[in-house]
Short mmCIF file of C-alpha atoms and ligand atoms in Angstrom, two decimals:
data_model
loop_
_atom_site.label_atom_id
_atom_site.label_comp_id
_atom_site.label_asym_id
_atom_site.label_seq_id
_atom_site.Cartn_x
_atom_site.Cartn_y
_atom_site.Cartn_z
CA MET A 1 9.83 -41.03 -70.85
CA GLY A 2 13.70 -41.01 -72.15
CA ARG A 3 14.72 -39.29 -75.76
CA LEU A 4 16.55 -42.65 -76.22
CA ASP A 5 14.26 -45.51 -74.96
CA GLY A 6 15.30 -48.82 -76.65
CA LYS A 7 18.05 -47.34 -78.50
CA ARG A 8 21.35 -49.56 -78.64
CA ALA A 9 24.57 -47.58 -78.90
CA VAL A 10 28.26 -48.00 -79.55
CA ILE A 11 30.48 -45.22 -78.14
CA THR A 12 34.12 -45.20 -78.48
CA GLY A 13 36.44 -43.13 -76.65
CA ALA A 14 33.84 -43.61 -73.62
CA ALA A 15 36.13 -44.00 -70.90
CA SER A 16 36.83 -40.06 -70.49
CA GLY A 17 35.67 -36.56 -71.32
CA ILE A 18 32.91 -36.10 -73.97
CA GLY A 19 32.36 -39.95 -74.73
CA GLU A 20 31.98 -40.59 -70.90
CA ALA A 21 29.41 -37.59 -70.49
CA THR A 22 27.84 -39.00 -73.70
CA ALA A 23 27.59 -42.72 -72.21
CA ARG A 24 26.31 -41.33 -69.16
CA LEU A 25 23.37 -38.99 -70.94
CA PHE A 26 22.68 -41.79 -73.30
CA VAL A 27 21.86 -44.62 -70.29
CA ALA A 28 19.86 -41.78 -68.43
CA GLU A 29 17.95 -41.27 -71.57
CA GLY A 30 16.63 -44.81 -71.96
CA ALA A 31 19.65 -46.44 -74.48
CA SER A 32 21.78 -49.53 -73.87
CA VAL A 33 25.56 -48.46 -74.43
CA VAL A 34 28.60 -50.29 -75.50
CA LEU A 35 31.64 -48.45 -73.87
CA ALA A 36 34.49 -49.04 -76.45
CA ASP A 37 38.09 -47.52 -75.36
CA VAL A 38 41.59 -48.58 -74.83
CA ASP A 39 41.52 -47.38 -71.25
CA THR A 40 40.26 -50.53 -69.66
CA GLY A 41 40.31 -49.31 -65.91
CA ARG A 42 38.06 -46.31 -66.51
CA GLY A 43 35.93 -48.07 -68.90
CA GLU A 44 35.24 -51.21 -66.46
CA ARG A 45 34.92 -48.89 -63.66
CA LEU A 46 32.57 -46.69 -65.67
CA ALA A 47 30.24 -49.82 -66.97
CA ALA A 48 29.84 -51.07 -63.58
CA GLU A 49 28.57 -47.85 -62.30
CA LEU A 50 26.15 -47.42 -65.31
CA GLY A 51 24.63 -50.67 -64.65
CA GLU A 52 23.18 -53.31 -66.68
CA ARG A 53 22.35 -51.31 -69.72
CA ALA A 54 26.21 -50.57 -70.26
CA SER A 55 28.95 -52.59 -71.09
CA PHE A 56 32.92 -52.17 -71.71
CA VAL A 57 34.68 -53.67 -74.48
CA ALA A 58 38.77 -53.03 -74.59
CA THR A 59 38.74 -51.53 -78.31
CA ASP A 60 41.28 -49.92 -79.90
CA VAL A 61 39.76 -47.88 -82.71
CA SER A 62 42.57 -48.37 -85.35
CA SER A 63 41.92 -51.95 -85.32
CA GLU A 64 39.52 -53.34 -87.54
CA ALA A 65 39.16 -56.56 -85.45
CA ASP A 66 38.52 -54.58 -82.19
CA VAL A 67 35.77 -52.07 -83.79
CA THR A 68 34.19 -55.35 -85.56
CA ALA A 69 33.90 -56.78 -82.01
CA ALA A 70 32.46 -53.86 -80.35
CA VAL A 71 29.83 -53.94 -82.65
CA ALA A 72 29.17 -56.98 -82.68
CA THR A 73 29.08 -57.10 -78.63
CA CYS A 74 26.16 -54.55 -78.91
CA VAL A 75 24.26 -56.63 -81.43
CA ARG A 76 24.97 -59.76 -79.32
CA VAL A 77 24.40 -58.41 -75.61
CA PHE A 78 21.85 -55.99 -76.32
CA GLY A 79 20.12 -57.24 -79.59
CA GLY A 80 20.97 -54.49 -82.11
CA LEU A 81 22.59 -51.27 -82.92
CA GLU A 82 20.72 -47.87 -83.76
CA VAL A 83 23.53 -45.43 -82.79
CA MET A 84 27.09 -45.48 -83.34
CA PHE A 85 29.05 -42.63 -81.85
CA ASN A 86 32.82 -42.59 -83.40
CA ASN A 87 34.51 -40.27 -80.85
CA ALA A 88 37.70 -41.88 -79.68
CA GLY A 89 40.87 -39.22 -80.21
CA VAL A 90 44.62 -38.38 -78.83
CA PRO A 91 45.86 -34.74 -79.31
CA GLY A 92 48.22 -36.21 -81.65
CA ALA A 93 51.29 -35.25 -83.32
CA SER A 94 52.91 -31.73 -82.27
CA GLY A 95 55.29 -29.37 -83.68
CA GLY A 96 56.19 -27.59 -87.03
CA ILE A 97 55.80 -29.08 -90.23
CA GLU A 98 59.27 -29.91 -90.76
CA ASP A 99 59.63 -31.64 -87.15
CA ILE A 100 56.53 -34.25 -87.15
CA ASP A 101 57.75 -37.76 -87.38
CA VAL A 102 55.94 -40.17 -89.67
CA ALA A 103 55.27 -42.66 -87.05
CA SER A 104 53.25 -39.86 -84.85
CA TRP A 105 51.68 -38.52 -88.01
CA ASP A 106 50.40 -41.90 -88.73
CA HIS A 107 49.29 -42.76 -85.46
CA THR A 108 47.31 -39.63 -85.15
CA LEU A 109 45.54 -40.43 -88.35
CA GLY A 110 45.09 -44.10 -87.40
CA VAL A 111 43.06 -43.18 -84.20
CA HIS A 112 41.05 -40.27 -85.83
CA LEU A 113 40.34 -41.05 -89.46
CA ARG A 114 40.97 -44.77 -89.58
CA GLY A 115 39.27 -44.99 -86.46
CA VAL A 116 36.26 -43.08 -88.07
CA PHE A 117 36.05 -45.12 -91.00
CA LEU A 118 36.24 -48.61 -89.30
CA GLY A 119 33.43 -47.29 -87.49
CA ILE A 120 31.19 -45.98 -89.70
CA ARG A 121 31.88 -49.31 -91.97
CA ALA A 122 31.10 -51.67 -88.97
CA ALA A 123 27.89 -49.69 -88.31
CA ALA A 124 26.93 -49.60 -91.90
CA ARG A 125 27.28 -53.43 -91.98
CA VAL A 126 24.53 -53.54 -89.36
CA MET A 127 22.19 -50.50 -90.29
CA ARG A 128 22.08 -50.52 -94.10
CA PRO A 129 20.27 -53.93 -93.89
CA GLN A 130 17.82 -53.16 -91.23
CA GLY A 131 17.22 -49.84 -92.83
CA TYR A 132 17.85 -47.28 -90.13
CA GLY A 133 20.49 -45.70 -87.86
CA SER A 134 22.26 -42.46 -86.95
CA ILE A 135 26.11 -42.71 -87.17
CA ILE A 136 27.76 -39.67 -85.34
CA ASN A 137 31.68 -38.55 -85.62
CA THR A 138 33.50 -36.52 -83.67
CA SER A 139 35.23 -33.75 -85.88
CA SER A 140 36.40 -30.63 -84.48
CA VAL A 141 36.68 -26.48 -84.97
CA ALA A 142 40.33 -27.69 -85.92
CA ALA A 143 38.54 -28.75 -89.14
CA PHE A 144 37.67 -25.37 -90.08
CA ARG A 145 40.80 -23.31 -88.43
CA ALA A 146 44.45 -23.18 -88.06
CA ASN A 147 45.84 -23.28 -84.28
CA LEU A 148 43.20 -25.12 -82.88
CA GLY A 149 44.82 -28.23 -83.22
CA GLY A 150 48.17 -29.79 -84.91
CA HIS A 151 48.71 -30.12 -88.30
CA ALA A 152 47.61 -33.89 -88.42
CA TYR A 153 44.98 -33.65 -85.89
CA SER A 154 43.52 -30.89 -88.12
CA ALA A 155 43.88 -32.72 -91.14
CA ALA A 156 42.36 -35.83 -89.46
CA LYS A 157 39.36 -33.78 -88.51
CA ALA A 158 38.57 -32.26 -91.85
CA ALA A 159 39.12 -35.58 -93.45
CA ILE A 160 36.41 -36.81 -90.87
CA ARG A 161 34.18 -33.91 -92.03
CA GLN A 162 34.23 -35.00 -95.22
CA LEU A 163 33.91 -38.61 -94.73
CA THR A 164 30.82 -37.60 -92.67
CA VAL A 165 29.35 -36.00 -95.96
CA THR A 166 30.21 -38.53 -98.58
CA THR A 167 28.61 -41.45 -96.40
CA ALA A 168 25.90 -39.62 -95.67
CA ASN A 169 25.14 -39.12 -99.34
CA GLU A 170 25.66 -42.73 -99.75
CA LEU A 171 23.69 -44.29 -96.71
CA GLY A 172 20.57 -42.06 -96.36
CA GLU A 173 18.50 -43.55 -98.88
CA HIS A 174 19.03 -46.59 -96.59
CA GLY A 175 17.41 -45.08 -93.54
CA VAL A 176 21.03 -44.40 -92.05
CA ARG A 177 22.08 -40.70 -91.13
CA VAL A 178 25.77 -39.66 -90.75
CA ASN A 179 26.40 -36.34 -89.06
CA ALA A 180 29.45 -34.84 -87.20
CA VAL A 181 29.80 -32.85 -83.98
CA CYS A 182 32.57 -29.97 -84.09
CA PRO A 183 33.42 -29.28 -80.67
CA GLY A 184 35.23 -25.98 -79.35
CA ALA A 185 37.21 -25.89 -76.66
CA VAL A 186 35.91 -28.37 -74.03
CA ALA A 187 37.34 -29.18 -70.56
CA THR A 188 38.60 -32.69 -70.56
CA ALA A 189 41.98 -34.58 -69.96
CA ILE A 190 42.96 -34.42 -73.99
CA PHE A 191 44.79 -31.06 -72.81
CA GLY A 192 46.31 -32.91 -70.34
CA ARG A 193 47.61 -35.77 -72.52
CA ALA A 194 48.52 -32.96 -75.30
CA ALA A 195 50.88 -32.20 -72.45
CA GLY A 196 52.43 -35.35 -72.01
CA LEU A 197 50.33 -36.47 -69.05
CA ASP A 198 48.87 -40.05 -68.79
CA GLY A 199 45.89 -41.50 -66.80
CA GLU A 200 44.64 -39.59 -63.59
CA ALA A 201 47.28 -37.10 -63.94
CA ALA A 202 45.46 -35.98 -67.35
CA GLN A 203 42.36 -36.14 -65.45
CA ARG A 204 43.67 -33.69 -62.70
CA THR A 205 44.27 -30.94 -65.57
CA VAL A 206 40.45 -30.56 -66.26
CA GLY A 207 39.83 -27.75 -63.49
CA PHE A 208 42.97 -25.74 -64.83
CA ILE A 209 41.72 -26.01 -68.35
CA THR A 210 38.01 -24.97 -67.41
CA ALA A 211 39.53 -21.96 -66.23
CA ALA A 212 42.24 -21.32 -68.77
CA LEU A 213 40.16 -21.49 -71.86
CA SER A 214 37.12 -19.63 -70.65
CA GLU A 215 37.69 -16.77 -72.84
CA ALA A 216 38.27 -18.47 -76.20
CA ALA A 217 34.71 -17.88 -77.48
CA PRO A 218 32.09 -15.35 -77.57
CA ILE A 219 30.14 -17.39 -74.88
CA PRO A 220 32.42 -16.67 -71.80
CA ARG A 221 33.15 -20.14 -70.45
CA THR A 222 34.69 -23.30 -71.29
CA GLY A 223 32.64 -25.97 -73.06
CA GLN A 224 31.89 -28.96 -70.75
CA PRO A 225 31.73 -32.88 -72.05
CA VAL A 226 27.87 -32.52 -71.61
CA ASP A 227 27.13 -29.70 -74.00
CA ILE A 228 28.81 -32.04 -76.51
CA ALA A 229 26.99 -35.01 -75.28
CA GLU A 230 23.48 -32.91 -75.67
CA ALA A 231 24.19 -32.17 -79.25
CA VAL A 232 25.19 -35.87 -80.01
CA LEU A 233 21.87 -37.15 -78.27
CA TRP A 234 19.93 -35.04 -80.60
CA LEU A 235 21.42 -36.49 -83.44
CA ALA A 236 21.03 -39.76 -82.39
CA SER A 237 17.26 -39.45 -81.65
CA ASP A 238 14.38 -39.34 -83.93
CA ALA A 239 13.90 -35.68 -83.44
CA ALA A 240 16.94 -35.13 -85.98
CA SER A 241 15.39 -37.60 -88.61
CA PHE A 242 15.59 -35.14 -91.50
CA VAL A 243 19.37 -34.27 -90.35
CA ASN A 244 22.07 -35.88 -92.56
CA GLY A 245 25.54 -34.97 -93.55
CA GLN A 246 25.84 -32.28 -91.20
CA ALA A 247 28.72 -30.99 -89.10
CA ILE A 248 27.58 -29.25 -86.42
CA ALA A 249 29.82 -26.85 -84.14
CA VAL A 250 29.35 -27.06 -80.53
CA ASP A 251 31.65 -24.15 -79.49
CA GLY A 252 30.14 -21.09 -77.92
CA GLY A 253 30.67 -19.28 -81.26
CA LEU A 254 34.32 -19.88 -81.44
CA LEU A 255 34.15 -20.19 -84.97
CA THR A 256 32.42 -16.91 -85.71
CA GLY A 257 35.84 -15.28 -84.94
CA THR A 258 37.90 -13.51 -82.16
CA PRO A 259 34.94 -12.48 -79.31
CA ARG A 260 34.59 -8.54 -79.50
CA ARG A 261 35.82 -8.11 -76.08
CA SER A 262 39.24 -10.01 -76.54
CA ARG A 263 40.41 -7.62 -79.43
CA PRO A 264 43.53 -5.67 -78.85
CA VAL A 265 41.81 -2.54 -79.19
CA SER A 266 38.21 -1.71 -79.33
CA THR A 267 36.44 -0.22 -82.47
CA GLU A 268 35.71 3.00 -80.22
CA GLU A 269 39.50 3.05 -79.21
CA LEU A 270 40.68 2.59 -82.67
CA PHE A 271 38.74 5.11 -84.07
CA ALA A 272 39.82 7.61 -81.26
CA LEU A 273 43.48 6.57 -82.11
CA LEU A 274 42.98 7.27 -85.71
CA ARG A 275 41.41 10.73 -84.96
CA ASP A 276 44.64 11.68 -82.74
CA ALA A 277 46.80 10.38 -85.57
CA ALA A 278 45.25 12.38 -88.48
CA GLU A 279 45.58 15.62 -86.00
CA GLN A 280 48.97 14.99 -85.03
CA THR A 281 49.79 14.90 -88.72
CA ALA A 282 47.86 17.34 -89.73
CA GLY A 283 50.70 20.07 -90.41
CA GLU A 284 52.68 17.33 -92.00
CA SER A 285 49.79 16.59 -94.77
CA ALA A 286 49.71 20.36 -95.37
CA ASP A 287 53.25 20.74 -96.44
CA THR A 288 53.27 17.86 -98.76
N1 NAD B 301 38.06 -31.68 -75.66
C1 NAD B 301 38.18 -30.86 -76.59
O1 NAD B 301 38.58 -29.53 -76.44
C2 NAD B 301 37.75 -31.17 -77.84
C3 NAD B 301 37.46 -30.48 -78.97
C4 NAD B 301 37.45 -30.69 -80.32
C5 NAD B 301 37.35 -32.18 -80.64
N2 NAD B 301 37.61 -33.18 -79.51
C6 NAD B 301 37.52 -34.39 -79.83
O2 NAD B 301 36.20 -34.97 -79.01
C7 NAD B 301 37.16 -36.65 -78.93
C8 NAD B 301 36.61 -36.76 -77.52
O3 NAD B 301 38.16 -36.53 -76.94
P1 NAD B 301 38.11 -35.86 -75.24
O4 NAD B 301 38.35 -34.17 -75.24
O5 NAD B 301 37.03 -36.35 -74.44
O6 NAD B 301 39.39 -36.48 -74.48
P2 NAD B 301 39.42 -37.29 -73.50
O7 NAD B 301 41.08 -37.50 -73.69
O8 NAD B 301 38.93 -37.08 -72.28
O9 NAD B 301 39.08 -38.82 -74.33
C9 NAD B 301 39.44 -39.49 -75.58
C10 NAD B 301 39.16 -41.08 -75.33
O10 NAD B 301 39.68 -41.53 -76.37
C11 NAD B 301 40.21 -42.81 -75.75
N3 NAD B 301 41.26 -43.23 -76.85
C12 NAD B 301 42.22 -42.92 -77.40
N4 NAD B 301 42.83 -43.21 -78.24
C13 NAD B 301 42.00 -44.58 -78.37
C14 NAD B 301 42.19 -45.87 -79.32
N5 NAD B 301 42.95 -45.72 -79.96
N6 NAD B 301 40.95 -46.72 -79.35
C15 NAD B 301 39.55 -46.39 -78.43
N7 NAD B 301 39.77 -45.31 -77.45
C16 NAD B 301 40.85 -44.21 -77.39
C17 NAD B 301 40.93 -42.38 -74.33
O11 NAD B 301 41.39 -43.85 -73.73
C18 NAD B 301 39.93 -41.34 -73.76
O12 NAD B 301 38.87 -42.31 -73.02
C19 NAD B 301 38.02 -36.56 -79.65
O13 NAD B 301 38.14 -37.24 -80.86
C20 NAD B 301 38.53 -35.24 -79.56
O14 NAD B 301 39.69 -35.12 -80.56
C21 NAD B 301 37.91 -32.77 -78.30
#
């Protein structure tokens, strides 16, 4: 028996990375899934591979009409909607605050915050009347701390976290739960995209990033998309039926702080240096 038997889901950003891993896991666990993404090539190939319980819909999440159509397709093709995973994302505007151009700020907020708003709204229009459903939004550890994403990206992810809270509060009494996942460093093409690479070139950087980010968190490995997919699956499933309004970090402990092993000087070394410093300046102290 699958953990999502019979559930119908829309997953945005499903053609790559976290969305792709979630789509694969959802289908393996018995769900039917609409894959919504701007990347038609990868999206259609994945839908073909996953078979009759997957359908690709070309979707720009910042377009009201596209998001409405993706949800309508799920209801029409699979007969309903129990799960909405608002996950599509871009690395977004980069640079210091004085240098960010307004168009790239708007694009970053448009894909992330407007995209999640449109996804929650479209899903709520189906789920509130039926009296059940689970909405999951992809926020980030960048919603909590600086330097884990650019200014626009981090602001959008924090706003997504709070939109999760306010909509969870409104929709809970109608049987609709809204939660967020906050991934840490996860090996996907998003880092290659941040470096200006597109398509398959960005995908080819995943191995490099797996090695490069392995020391970022207390758990000494880079996150894999399936790590996030498992948390999303749990939030989508009936096992999480009393979980509402949460932002769950899946980050190997990154938000707990710098790993002990990565501190420039260990505690023991620091204590030894302090004792040395006191000894070396003992004469000076006595003179003053
Ligand atoms: N990888 C990480 O370390 C990490 C950490 C925290 C949060 N996240 C978030 O996870 C989510 C998924 O990112 P990922 O790491 O899997 O990256 P990814 O680049 O592998 O996948 C992102 C997907 O979103 C799609 N997309 C981009 N713009 C879109 C739009 N306007 N409409 C529809 N689809 C669009 C892309 O085509 C791609 O398939 C994003 O919201 C990202 O911000 C990632």
